[in-house]
Short mmCIF file of C-alpha atoms and ligand atoms in Angstrom, two decimals:
data_model
loop_
_atom_site.label_atom_id
_atom_site.label_comp_id
_atom_site.label_asym_id
_atom_site.label_seq_id
_atom_site.Cartn_x
_atom_site.Cartn_y
_atom_site.Cartn_z
CA UNK A 13 -23.34 -11.59 -8.54
CA UNK A 14 -25.04 -14.05 -10.90
CA UNK A 15 -27.19 -16.71 -9.32
CA UNK A 16 -24.95 -19.49 -10.61
CA UNK A 17 -21.92 -18.01 -8.93
CA UNK A 18 -23.79 -17.57 -5.65
CA UNK A 19 -24.95 -21.17 -5.83
CA UNK A 20 -21.36 -22.12 -6.50
CA UNK A 21 -20.20 -20.11 -3.50
CA UNK A 22 -22.68 -21.75 -1.16
CA UNK A 23 -21.68 -25.11 -2.54
CA UNK A 24 -18.05 -24.33 -1.86
CA UNK A 25 -19.05 -23.16 1.59
CA UNK A 26 -20.94 -26.29 2.54
CA UNK A 27 -18.67 -28.81 0.88
CA UNK A 28 -15.21 -27.54 1.33
CA UNK A 29 -14.82 -24.66 3.68
CA UNK A 30 -17.11 -25.21 6.61
CA UNK A 31 -15.75 -24.47 10.07
CA UNK A 32 -14.56 -27.60 11.80
CA UNK A 33 -17.03 -28.80 14.45
CA UNK A 34 -14.81 -28.15 17.47
CA UNK A 35 -14.37 -24.48 16.60
CA UNK A 36 -17.97 -23.97 15.49
CA UNK A 37 -19.26 -25.03 18.89
CA UNK A 38 -17.46 -22.25 20.75
CA UNK A 39 -19.75 -19.44 21.80
CA UNK A 40 -20.04 -16.06 20.12
CA UNK A 41 -20.28 -15.16 16.48
CA UNK A 42 -16.98 -14.84 14.70
CA UNK A 43 -16.55 -11.22 13.67
CA UNK A 44 -12.97 -10.90 12.55
CA UNK A 45 -9.57 -12.53 12.19
CA UNK A 46 -6.25 -10.91 12.97
CA UNK A 47 -2.85 -11.42 11.34
CA UNK A 48 0.54 -9.98 12.24
CA UNK A 49 2.36 -7.97 9.57
CA UNK A 50 6.08 -7.25 9.73
CA UNK A 51 8.29 -5.33 7.34
CA UNK A 52 11.28 -6.93 5.71
CA UNK A 53 14.02 -4.32 5.84
CA UNK A 54 16.01 -5.33 2.82
CA UNK A 55 13.13 -5.66 0.34
CA UNK A 56 10.55 -3.30 1.88
CA UNK A 57 8.00 -6.11 1.61
CA UNK A 58 5.37 -6.70 4.27
CA UNK A 59 5.18 -10.24 5.57
CA UNK A 60 2.33 -11.98 7.23
CA UNK A 61 1.97 -15.52 8.55
CA UNK A 62 -0.85 -18.03 8.54
CA UNK A 63 -1.06 -21.60 9.76
CA UNK A 64 -1.33 -24.26 7.05
CA UNK A 65 -0.99 -28.02 6.48
CA UNK A 66 -1.37 -31.10 8.73
CA UNK A 67 0.47 -31.06 11.05
CA UNK A 68 -0.12 -27.33 11.22
CA UNK A 69 2.86 -25.13 10.42
CA UNK A 70 3.36 -21.39 10.17
CA UNK A 71 3.82 -20.19 6.60
CA UNK A 72 5.36 -16.77 5.99
CA UNK A 73 3.93 -14.89 3.04
CA UNK A 74 4.48 -11.61 1.25
CA UNK A 75 1.37 -9.47 1.55
CA UNK A 76 -0.05 -8.32 -1.78
CA UNK A 77 -3.38 -6.54 -1.27
CA UNK A 78 -3.98 -6.59 -5.02
CA UNK A 79 -3.03 -10.27 -5.37
CA UNK A 80 -5.34 -12.86 -6.87
CA UNK A 81 -5.11 -15.75 -4.43
CA UNK A 82 -3.10 -17.49 -1.76
CA UNK A 83 -0.11 -19.17 -3.30
CA UNK A 84 2.37 -21.25 -1.45
CA UNK A 85 5.66 -22.82 -2.51
CA UNK A 86 5.29 -26.49 -3.39
CA UNK A 87 8.77 -27.19 -4.64
CA UNK A 88 9.90 -30.77 -4.24
CA UNK A 89 9.71 -32.01 -0.61
CA UNK A 90 8.83 -28.54 0.59
CA UNK A 91 5.12 -29.18 0.98
CA UNK A 92 4.22 -32.05 3.26
CA UNK A 93 0.68 -32.32 4.56
CA UNK A 94 -1.73 -35.21 5.08
CA UNK A 95 -4.72 -32.98 4.26
CA UNK A 96 -3.48 -31.70 0.88
CA UNK A 97 -6.07 -32.32 -1.86
CA UNK A 98 -5.44 -31.36 -5.47
CA UNK A 99 -8.45 -29.86 -7.27
CA UNK A 100 -9.84 -32.43 -9.71
CA UNK A 101 -10.52 -31.26 -13.24
CA UNK A 102 -13.92 -29.55 -13.60
CA UNK A 103 -14.52 -29.55 -9.84
CA UNK A 104 -16.32 -26.59 -8.19
CA UNK A 105 -12.90 -25.34 -7.05
CA UNK A 106 -11.68 -25.16 -10.65
CA UNK A 107 -14.87 -23.36 -11.62
CA UNK A 108 -14.51 -20.84 -8.81
CA UNK A 109 -10.96 -20.15 -9.95
CA UNK A 110 -12.26 -19.91 -13.55
CA UNK A 111 -9.75 -22.57 -14.48
CA UNK A 112 -10.67 -24.68 -17.51
CA UNK A 113 -7.37 -26.52 -17.69
CA UNK A 114 -6.92 -30.21 -17.02
CA UNK A 115 -3.32 -31.18 -16.49
CA UNK A 116 -1.14 -34.20 -15.92
CA UNK A 117 2.25 -34.05 -14.25
CA UNK A 118 5.10 -36.40 -15.13
CA UNK A 119 7.06 -35.71 -11.98
CA UNK A 120 4.50 -36.77 -9.35
CA UNK A 121 2.38 -37.57 -7.63
CA UNK A 122 3.25 -35.01 -4.95
CA UNK A 123 1.76 -31.68 -3.85
CA UNK A 124 1.88 -29.37 -6.85
CA UNK A 125 2.20 -32.26 -9.31
CA UNK A 126 -0.77 -34.57 -9.73
CA UNK A 127 -2.66 -35.97 -12.69
CA UNK A 128 -6.11 -34.72 -13.77
CA UNK A 129 -5.99 -31.49 -11.85
CA UNK A 130 -6.72 -27.92 -12.84
CA UNK A 131 -4.20 -25.15 -12.52
CA UNK A 132 -4.30 -21.49 -11.62
CA UNK A 133 -2.16 -18.70 -12.90
CA UNK A 134 -0.65 -16.77 -10.02
CA UNK A 135 1.09 -13.45 -10.28
CA UNK A 136 4.25 -12.61 -8.47
CA UNK A 137 3.83 -8.85 -8.40
CA UNK A 138 7.24 -8.45 -6.85
CA UNK A 139 9.01 -10.40 -9.55
CA UNK A 140 6.58 -9.13 -12.22
CA UNK A 141 6.07 -12.64 -13.41
CA UNK A 142 3.25 -15.13 -13.63
CA UNK A 143 3.36 -18.86 -13.19
CA UNK A 144 1.04 -21.79 -13.27
CA UNK A 145 0.41 -23.67 -10.04
CA UNK A 146 -1.74 -26.66 -9.19
CA UNK A 147 -4.99 -25.62 -7.59
CA UNK A 148 -5.49 -27.44 -4.29
CA UNK A 149 -7.08 -27.28 -0.87
CA UNK A 150 -5.62 -27.71 2.60
CA UNK A 151 -6.24 -26.64 6.17
CA UNK A 152 -5.49 -23.03 7.03
CA UNK A 153 -5.62 -21.51 10.52
CA UNK A 154 -6.00 -17.99 11.88
CA UNK A 155 -6.60 -16.23 15.16
CA UNK A 156 -9.96 -14.60 15.73
CA UNK A 157 -10.18 -11.16 17.34
CA UNK A 158 -12.61 -8.92 19.18
CA UNK A 159 -10.70 -6.00 17.66
CA UNK A 160 -8.48 -5.44 20.70
CA UNK A 161 -6.69 -8.78 21.22
CA UNK A 162 -6.36 -12.10 19.41
CA UNK A 163 -8.79 -14.79 20.57
CA UNK A 164 -9.48 -18.43 19.81
CA UNK A 165 -8.01 -20.22 16.81
CA UNK A 166 -10.15 -20.65 13.74
CA UNK A 167 -9.61 -23.24 11.04
CA UNK A 168 -10.90 -23.44 7.50
CA UNK A 169 -10.36 -27.13 6.72
CA UNK A 170 -10.34 -27.04 2.92
CA UNK A 171 -9.01 -23.70 1.83
CA UNK A 172 -8.36 -23.16 -1.86
CA UNK A 173 -4.87 -22.08 -2.88
CA UNK A 174 -2.32 -22.30 -5.64
CA UNK A 175 0.55 -24.67 -5.17
CA UNK A 176 3.32 -22.79 -6.94
CA UNK A 177 7.07 -22.74 -7.15
CA UNK A 178 9.59 -20.46 -5.54
CA UNK A 179 11.83 -21.09 -8.48
CA UNK A 180 10.32 -17.97 -10.04
CA UNK A 181 9.83 -16.13 -6.80
CA UNK A 182 13.33 -15.54 -5.60
CA UNK A 183 12.63 -11.85 -5.20
CA UNK A 184 10.38 -12.60 -2.26
CA UNK A 185 11.71 -11.51 1.13
CA UNK A 186 13.90 -13.95 3.00
CA UNK A 187 11.69 -16.58 4.64
CA UNK A 188 8.60 -15.86 2.53
CA UNK A 189 7.15 -19.05 1.09
CA UNK A 190 4.50 -17.48 -1.11
CA UNK A 191 2.11 -14.59 -1.53
CA UNK A 192 -1.09 -13.76 0.36
CA UNK A 193 -3.41 -12.17 -2.22
CA UNK A 194 -6.20 -9.91 -0.96
CA UNK A 195 -7.38 -8.63 -4.36
CA UNK A 196 -10.76 -8.35 -6.00
CA UNK A 197 -11.08 -11.98 -7.13
CA UNK A 198 -13.36 -14.84 -6.11
CA UNK A 199 -10.39 -16.81 -4.78
CA UNK A 200 -8.56 -14.13 -2.79
CA UNK A 201 -8.30 -14.51 0.98
CA UNK A 202 -11.09 -12.03 1.82
CA UNK A 203 -13.49 -13.69 -0.65
CA UNK A 204 -12.82 -17.28 0.45
CA UNK A 205 -12.71 -16.52 4.17
CA UNK A 206 -15.89 -14.51 3.98
CA UNK A 207 -17.76 -17.44 2.43
CA UNK A 208 -16.05 -20.03 4.63
CA UNK A 209 -16.42 -18.33 7.98
CA UNK A 210 -19.31 -15.92 7.47
CA UNK A 211 -17.24 -12.83 8.18
CA UNK A 212 -17.67 -9.61 6.20
CA UNK A 213 -15.83 -9.37 2.91
CA UNK A 214 -13.52 -6.62 4.01
CA UNK A 215 -10.01 -6.28 5.34
CA UNK A 216 -8.04 -3.62 7.12
CA UNK A 217 -4.32 -3.02 7.09
CA UNK A 218 -2.24 -1.05 9.54
CA UNK A 219 1.42 -1.25 8.47
CA UNK A 220 4.49 -0.22 10.38
CA UNK A 221 8.20 -0.22 9.74
CA UNK A 222 8.96 -0.97 13.39
CA UNK A 223 8.10 -4.23 15.15
CA UNK A 224 4.68 -5.63 14.29
CA UNK A 225 1.75 -4.16 12.37
CA UNK A 226 -1.64 -5.74 11.95
CA UNK A 227 -4.18 -6.91 9.38
CA UNK A 228 -7.84 -7.60 10.19
CA UNK A 229 -10.25 -9.63 8.09
CA UNK A 230 -13.92 -8.91 8.81
CA UNK A 231 -15.67 -6.23 10.84
CA UNK A 232 -14.32 -3.75 13.35
CA UNK A 233 -13.89 -2.30 15.88
CA UNK A 234 -10.12 -2.00 15.50
CA UNK A 235 -8.42 -0.92 18.68
CA UNK A 236 -4.84 0.28 19.17
CA UNK A 237 -3.29 0.83 22.57
CA UNK A 238 -3.87 2.93 24.55
CA UNK A 239 -7.54 2.18 23.88
CA UNK A 240 -7.93 4.11 20.62
CA UNK A 241 -10.91 2.81 18.65
CA UNK A 242 -9.52 3.74 15.26
CA UNK A 243 -12.48 2.44 13.26
CA UNK A 244 -14.70 5.17 14.80
CA UNK A 245 -13.23 8.02 12.86
CA UNK A 246 -12.43 7.05 9.32
CA UNK A 247 -12.81 9.12 6.17
CA UNK A 248 -14.32 7.29 3.22
CA UNK A 249 -13.77 7.35 -0.51
CA UNK A 250 -15.07 5.01 -3.22
CA UNK A 251 -12.86 2.15 -4.35
CA UNK A 252 -12.84 2.26 -8.13
CA UNK A 253 -12.81 -0.75 -10.41
CA UNK A 254 -10.34 -0.47 -13.26
CA UNK A 255 -12.29 -2.28 -16.02
CA UNK A 256 -9.07 -3.51 -17.64
CA UNK A 257 -6.80 -6.12 -16.08
CA UNK A 258 -3.54 -4.76 -14.70
CA UNK A 259 -2.08 -8.26 -14.31
CA UNK A 260 1.02 -8.85 -16.34
CA UNK A 261 0.24 -9.86 -19.89
CA UNK A 262 2.57 -12.81 -19.77
CA UNK A 263 0.40 -14.95 -21.99
CA UNK A 264 -1.19 -13.46 -25.07
CA UNK A 265 -5.00 -13.68 -24.94
CA UNK A 266 -4.90 -15.30 -21.53
CA UNK A 267 -8.41 -15.20 -19.91
CA UNK A 268 -7.16 -13.19 -16.90
CA UNK A 269 -6.41 -10.36 -19.29
CA UNK A 270 -10.10 -9.94 -20.05
CA UNK A 271 -11.11 -9.54 -16.41
CA UNK A 272 -11.29 -6.22 -14.59
CA UNK A 273 -8.26 -5.38 -12.48
CA UNK A 274 -8.04 -7.18 -9.15
CA UNK A 275 -6.22 -4.21 -7.63
CA UNK A 276 -7.74 -1.42 -5.54
CA UNK A 277 -7.98 2.00 -7.19
CA UNK A 278 -9.10 5.30 -5.69
CA UNK A 279 -9.91 8.61 -7.36
CA UNK A 280 -7.26 11.24 -6.65
CA UNK A 281 -8.72 14.43 -8.15
CA UNK A 282 -5.96 16.86 -7.24
CA UNK A 283 -2.82 17.16 -5.15
CA UNK A 284 -1.95 20.00 -2.77
CA UNK A 285 1.46 20.85 -1.41
CA UNK A 286 1.52 23.17 1.56
CA UNK A 287 -2.18 23.87 1.01
CA UNK A 288 -1.78 24.94 -2.61
CA UNK A 289 -3.14 23.00 -5.60
CA UNK A 290 -0.42 21.66 -7.90
CA UNK A 291 -1.21 21.85 -11.63
CA UNK A 292 -1.48 18.24 -12.84
CA UNK A 293 -2.83 16.72 -16.04
CA UNK A 294 -6.41 15.60 -15.27
CA UNK A 295 -6.05 12.94 -17.97
CA UNK A 296 -3.33 11.17 -15.99
CA UNK A 297 -5.46 11.14 -12.84
CA UNK A 298 -8.30 9.31 -14.56
CA UNK A 299 -8.46 5.65 -15.54
CA UNK A 300 -8.90 5.71 -19.31
CA UNK A 301 -10.68 3.22 -21.57
CA UNK A 302 -7.51 1.16 -21.90
CA UNK A 303 -7.17 0.92 -18.12
CA UNK A 304 -4.18 3.25 -18.01
CA UNK A 305 -3.80 6.11 -15.55
CA UNK A 306 -5.48 6.58 -12.19
CA UNK A 307 -4.30 5.77 -8.68
CA UNK A 308 -3.92 2.41 -7.00
CA UNK A 309 -2.76 1.27 -3.60
CA UNK A 310 -0.02 -1.36 -3.42
CA UNK A 311 1.76 -3.14 -0.60
CA UNK A 312 4.47 -4.53 -2.87
CA UNK A 313 5.82 -1.15 -3.92
CA UNK A 314 7.92 0.32 -1.09
CA UNK A 315 7.50 4.01 -2.05
CA UNK A 316 4.82 5.85 -4.02
CA UNK A 317 5.64 5.80 -7.72
CA UNK A 318 4.46 8.71 -9.88
CA UNK A 319 4.24 9.34 -13.61
CA UNK A 320 7.18 11.62 -14.50
CA UNK A 321 4.99 14.63 -15.15
CA UNK A 322 3.23 14.27 -11.78
CA UNK A 323 6.54 13.57 -10.08
CA UNK A 324 8.13 16.70 -11.52
CA UNK A 325 5.17 18.95 -10.66
CA UNK A 326 4.84 17.69 -7.09
CA UNK A 327 8.59 17.76 -6.43
CA UNK A 328 8.85 21.27 -7.82
CA UNK A 329 6.00 22.53 -5.62
CA UNK A 330 7.57 20.82 -2.63
CA UNK A 331 11.09 22.20 -3.10
CA UNK A 332 9.60 25.65 -3.71
CA UNK A 333 7.67 25.47 -0.45
CA UNK A 334 10.92 24.98 1.49
CA UNK A 335 13.32 26.71 -0.86
CA UNK A 336 15.26 28.16 2.07
CA UNK A 337 16.41 24.72 3.23
CA UNK A 338 19.59 23.71 1.36
CA UNK A 339 19.39 20.46 -0.62
CA UNK A 340 22.06 17.75 -0.57
CA UNK A 341 23.12 15.26 -3.20
CA UNK A 342 20.17 12.92 -3.77
CA UNK A 343 20.35 9.31 -2.61
CA UNK A 344 18.93 6.88 -5.18
CA UNK A 345 16.08 6.14 -5.93
CA UNK A 346 15.03 9.52 -4.56
CA UNK A 347 15.58 12.83 -6.31
CA UNK A 348 15.06 15.43 -3.58
CA UNK A 349 17.06 15.23 -0.36
CA UNK A 350 17.87 17.50 2.55
CA UNK A 351 20.18 17.38 5.51
CA UNK A 352 17.86 15.89 8.14
CA UNK A 353 18.93 18.29 10.88
CA UNK A 354 17.98 21.33 8.81
CA UNK A 355 14.36 20.15 8.59
CA UNK A 356 13.86 19.44 12.26
CA UNK A 357 11.35 16.90 13.50
CA UNK A 358 7.78 17.05 14.74
CA UNK A 359 5.31 14.64 16.29
CA UNK A 360 4.27 13.81 12.71
CA UNK A 361 7.80 13.20 11.43
CA UNK A 362 10.27 15.45 9.61
CA UNK A 363 9.20 19.10 9.69
CA UNK A 364 8.01 19.61 6.11
CA UNK A 365 4.85 21.02 4.50
CA UNK A 366 2.03 18.48 4.08
CA UNK A 367 1.27 16.79 0.76
CA UNK A 368 -2.45 16.16 0.32
CA UNK A 369 -4.22 13.83 -2.09
CA UNK A 370 -7.67 15.34 -2.64
CA UNK A 371 -10.26 12.66 -3.33
CA UNK A 372 -13.92 12.85 -4.35
CA UNK A 373 -15.99 15.39 -2.34
CA UNK A 374 -12.84 17.10 -1.10
CA UNK A 375 -12.04 14.26 1.27
CA UNK A 376 -8.29 14.47 1.74
CA UNK A 377 -5.56 12.02 2.58
CA UNK A 378 -2.70 13.99 4.06
CA UNK A 379 0.93 12.91 4.13
CA UNK A 380 3.01 14.58 6.83
CA UNK A 381 6.76 14.15 7.27
CA UNK A 382 6.57 10.62 8.67
CA UNK A 383 4.98 9.45 5.39
CA UNK A 384 6.35 11.93 2.87
CA UNK A 385 10.02 11.78 3.90
CA UNK A 386 12.42 8.90 4.36
CA UNK A 387 15.61 9.02 6.40
CA UNK A 388 18.65 7.55 4.69
CA UNK A 389 22.42 7.50 5.30
CA UNK A 390 22.17 6.83 9.03
CA UNK A 391 19.34 9.33 9.32
CA UNK A 392 21.60 12.20 8.32
CA UNK A 393 19.72 12.73 5.09
CA UNK A 394 15.95 13.05 4.63
CA UNK A 395 14.58 12.48 1.12
CA UNK A 396 11.16 13.08 -0.37
CA UNK A 397 9.93 9.48 -0.48
CA UNK A 398 8.38 9.50 -3.94
CA UNK A 399 9.86 7.78 -6.96
CA UNK A 400 9.81 8.75 -10.63
CA UNK A 401 7.93 6.02 -12.51
CA UNK A 402 8.82 7.21 -16.01
CA UNK A 403 6.70 8.64 -18.79
CA UNK A 404 4.67 5.56 -19.60
CA UNK A 405 3.65 3.78 -16.42
CA UNK A 406 0.47 1.71 -16.60
CA UNK A 407 -0.92 3.49 -13.52
CA UNK A 408 -0.08 7.17 -12.89
CA UNK A 409 0.07 6.97 -9.10
CA UNK A 410 0.91 3.81 -7.17
CA UNK A 411 0.65 4.61 -3.47
CA UNK A 412 3.31 2.43 -1.85
CA UNK A 413 4.17 1.04 1.56
CA UNK A 414 6.00 3.97 3.13
CA UNK A 415 3.02 6.25 2.50
CA UNK A 416 0.64 3.65 4.02
CA UNK A 417 2.47 3.14 7.30
CA UNK A 418 0.74 4.21 10.50
CA UNK A 419 -2.43 4.82 8.51
CA UNK A 420 -5.30 2.41 9.08
CA UNK A 421 -6.95 1.46 5.77
CA UNK A 422 -10.20 -0.47 5.55
CA UNK A 423 -10.98 -2.08 2.18
CA UNK A 424 -14.70 -2.83 2.09
CA UNK A 425 -15.11 -4.92 -1.05
CA UNK A 426 -18.91 -5.24 -0.91
CA UNK A 427 -19.54 -1.50 -0.41
CA UNK A 428 -16.56 -0.77 -2.67
CA UNK A 429 -15.19 1.90 -0.43
CA UNK A 430 -11.95 2.66 1.34
CA UNK A 431 -11.99 3.90 4.91
CA UNK A 432 -8.80 5.62 6.01
CA UNK A 433 -7.66 7.13 9.26
CA UNK A 434 -4.93 9.53 8.11
CA UNK A 435 -1.79 9.31 10.22
CA UNK A 436 -2.34 7.71 13.62
CA UNK A 437 0.61 9.69 14.96
CA UNK A 438 -1.86 12.57 15.25
CA UNK A 439 -3.88 10.42 17.65
CA UNK A 440 -0.94 9.41 19.81
CA UNK A 441 -0.82 5.86 18.60
CA UNK A 442 0.78 3.85 15.78
CA UNK A 443 0.13 0.69 13.81
CA UNK A 444 2.64 -1.08 16.07
CA UNK A 445 0.24 -0.71 19.00
CA UNK A 446 -2.11 -3.62 18.52
CA UNK A 447 -2.07 -5.80 21.64
CA UNK A 448 -1.05 -9.23 20.36
CA UNK A 449 -1.42 -10.83 23.80
CA UNK A 450 -4.10 -13.46 23.33
CA UNK A 451 -7.33 -13.22 25.31
CA UNK A 452 -9.24 -16.46 24.98
C1 NAG B 23 6.03 -35.97 5.58
O1 NAG B 23 5.58 -36.00 6.94
C2 NAG B 23 5.43 -37.32 7.45
C3 NAG B 23 4.77 -37.25 8.82
O2 NAG B 23 4.99 -36.02 9.47
C4 NAG B 23 6.77 -38.02 7.47
O3 NAG B 23 6.65 -39.33 7.95
C5 NAG B 23 7.33 -38.01 6.04
O4 NAG B 23 8.63 -38.57 6.05
C6 NAG B 23 7.38 -36.63 5.45
N1 NAG B 23 7.76 -36.71 4.06
C7 NAG B 23 8.68 -35.90 3.52
C8 NAG B 23 8.91 -36.06 2.05
O5 NAG B 23 9.28 -35.04 4.15
C1 NAG B 24 25.02 8.62 1.46
O1 NAG B 24 25.85 7.48 1.65
C2 NAG B 24 26.41 6.99 0.45
C3 NAG B 24 27.15 5.69 0.77
O2 NAG B 24 27.63 5.67 2.07
C4 NAG B 24 27.35 8.06 -0.14
O3 NAG B 24 27.87 7.60 -1.36
C5 NAG B 24 26.55 9.33 -0.40
O4 NAG B 24 27.39 10.36 -0.82
C6 NAG B 24 25.83 9.77 0.86
N1 NAG B 24 24.93 10.88 0.48
C7 NAG B 24 24.83 11.99 1.20
C8 NAG B 24 23.92 13.03 0.63
O5 NAG B 24 25.38 12.15 2.26
C1 NAG B 25 -13.47 21.62 -2.80
O1 NAG B 25 -12.64 22.62 -2.25
C2 NAG B 25 -12.35 23.70 -3.16
C3 NAG B 25 -11.44 24.68 -2.43
O2 NAG B 25 -10.40 24.00 -1.80
C4 NAG B 25 -13.64 24.36 -3.59
O3 NAG B 25 -13.34 25.36 -4.55
C5 NAG B 25 -14.58 23.31 -4.21
O4 NAG B 25 -15.83 23.91 -4.51
C6 NAG B 25 -14.80 22.16 -3.25
N1 NAG B 25 -15.58 21.13 -3.89
C7 NAG B 25 -16.53 20.43 -3.29
C8 NAG B 25 -17.23 19.38 -4.10
O5 NAG B 25 -16.86 20.63 -2.13
C1 NAG B 26 -2.76 -6.60 26.48
O1 NAG B 26 -3.82 -7.50 26.62
C2 NAG B 26 -3.70 -8.36 27.75
C3 NAG B 26 -4.86 -9.38 27.66
O2 NAG B 26 -6.09 -8.71 27.67
C4 NAG B 26 -3.74 -7.53 29.01
O3 NAG B 26 -3.59 -8.37 30.14
C5 NAG B 26 -2.59 -6.51 28.95
O4 NAG B 26 -2.69 -5.65 30.07
C6 NAG B 26 -2.68 -5.70 27.66
N1 NAG B 26 -1.50 -4.87 27.57
C7 NAG B 26 -1.55 -3.55 27.63
C8 NAG B 26 -0.25 -2.84 27.52
O5 NAG B 26 -2.61 -2.95 27.73
#
């Protein structure tokens, strides 16, 4: 980090984001925050909730781990808060967001529409759109955690966010009023909360399709009932920086397009099905000079999406490995389906051969039935839960939500490494087993 940006960060810390006195006085160093994460059935999106505004209200947000910032709907009369402060042109907030704009708004003043403020471009990864929102600060609130239960409430009084419009975001899950961005940017939630609250710049997701999963910001341990300290036994692989922006090129020559990608990439070096290496083009597995190819992790894609050639090779190896099981007519968007009863079920899901992503140093991430198969048609049909992404996708492998569920994933931004647990079902627990009963 350059010295000017660290000075800027400490300035932001002391001026805008310091912990309010009544929470700072409570004993014990804050180690981590905890957020609930639920899955929206109809969209496959994962939703989280934070407290925001004065008076404090819960705000439901779609979780986008590769997202740039927090953005919240500020459509007319929607946003009402006595502590809302638009970011004045050329203020440290505008600089942190790398925003050089200085805008007036004919329709205000109101949240999202004030004169002499800077704006921020926010990406709606779900909608595949971008929009300009007023940059602003307001109170946000979270629950702290010791890793096993939620604890006292923590406030960041002047948290930077983008005041956007849901006009363009109608593809968000029902009830979602914005996007919580956890990407590699100076204004994402992990970056701002780390400087505001002194917690480590890392976050951990544990998603589930049933009831309530969990997201931690800061350091472990992370404990799932019954008393499993999941953070003890993680495998690690480097997080790779794609040097080319993968944000949507909505605006020609827009500055964001010259930044490295804010999304989290890992290096898949080969794929095994039933223990055997599948022949795949090494070129597709690498991130090339134009930023194409490689493997990223996404919480806004419900199923892993593969370049056609990878999809065909993996599907072929998979169907070959269980060629004796009769296939049934595929259910869109999947291409390979079986009668569920003919596969049987195991503790790790449908009884199918494992699919392994082999990462650097032969560290492997293994997908058993619970993550590789999806039950459809009233659970009568089980399909291979991978989707054909066509012949020219930007990224060759996008590991999506279904493959992430019941796996604990720790994104350590400073060390640039991913810690992952592999399926928790093998350890007799799930991501739905965090004890959300508060212990203050
Ligand atoms: C905003 O909230 C205040 C106090 O809670 C209330 O008096 C006011 O009418 C609200 N304004 C709008 C536009 O809803
Ligand atoms: C699944 O259900 C859909 C709609 O009910 C039906 O059209 C399709 O044939 C079913 N597929 C299989 C393989 O049973
Ligand atoms: C990885 O495993 C393969 C066999 O599965 C072996 O041939 C190769 O040497 C191993 N590579 C490393 C770096 O350990
Ligand atoms: C959850 O945590 C609460 C508070 O510590 C505790 O009383 C309760 O027994 C825990 N529940 C389970 C199932 O362990």
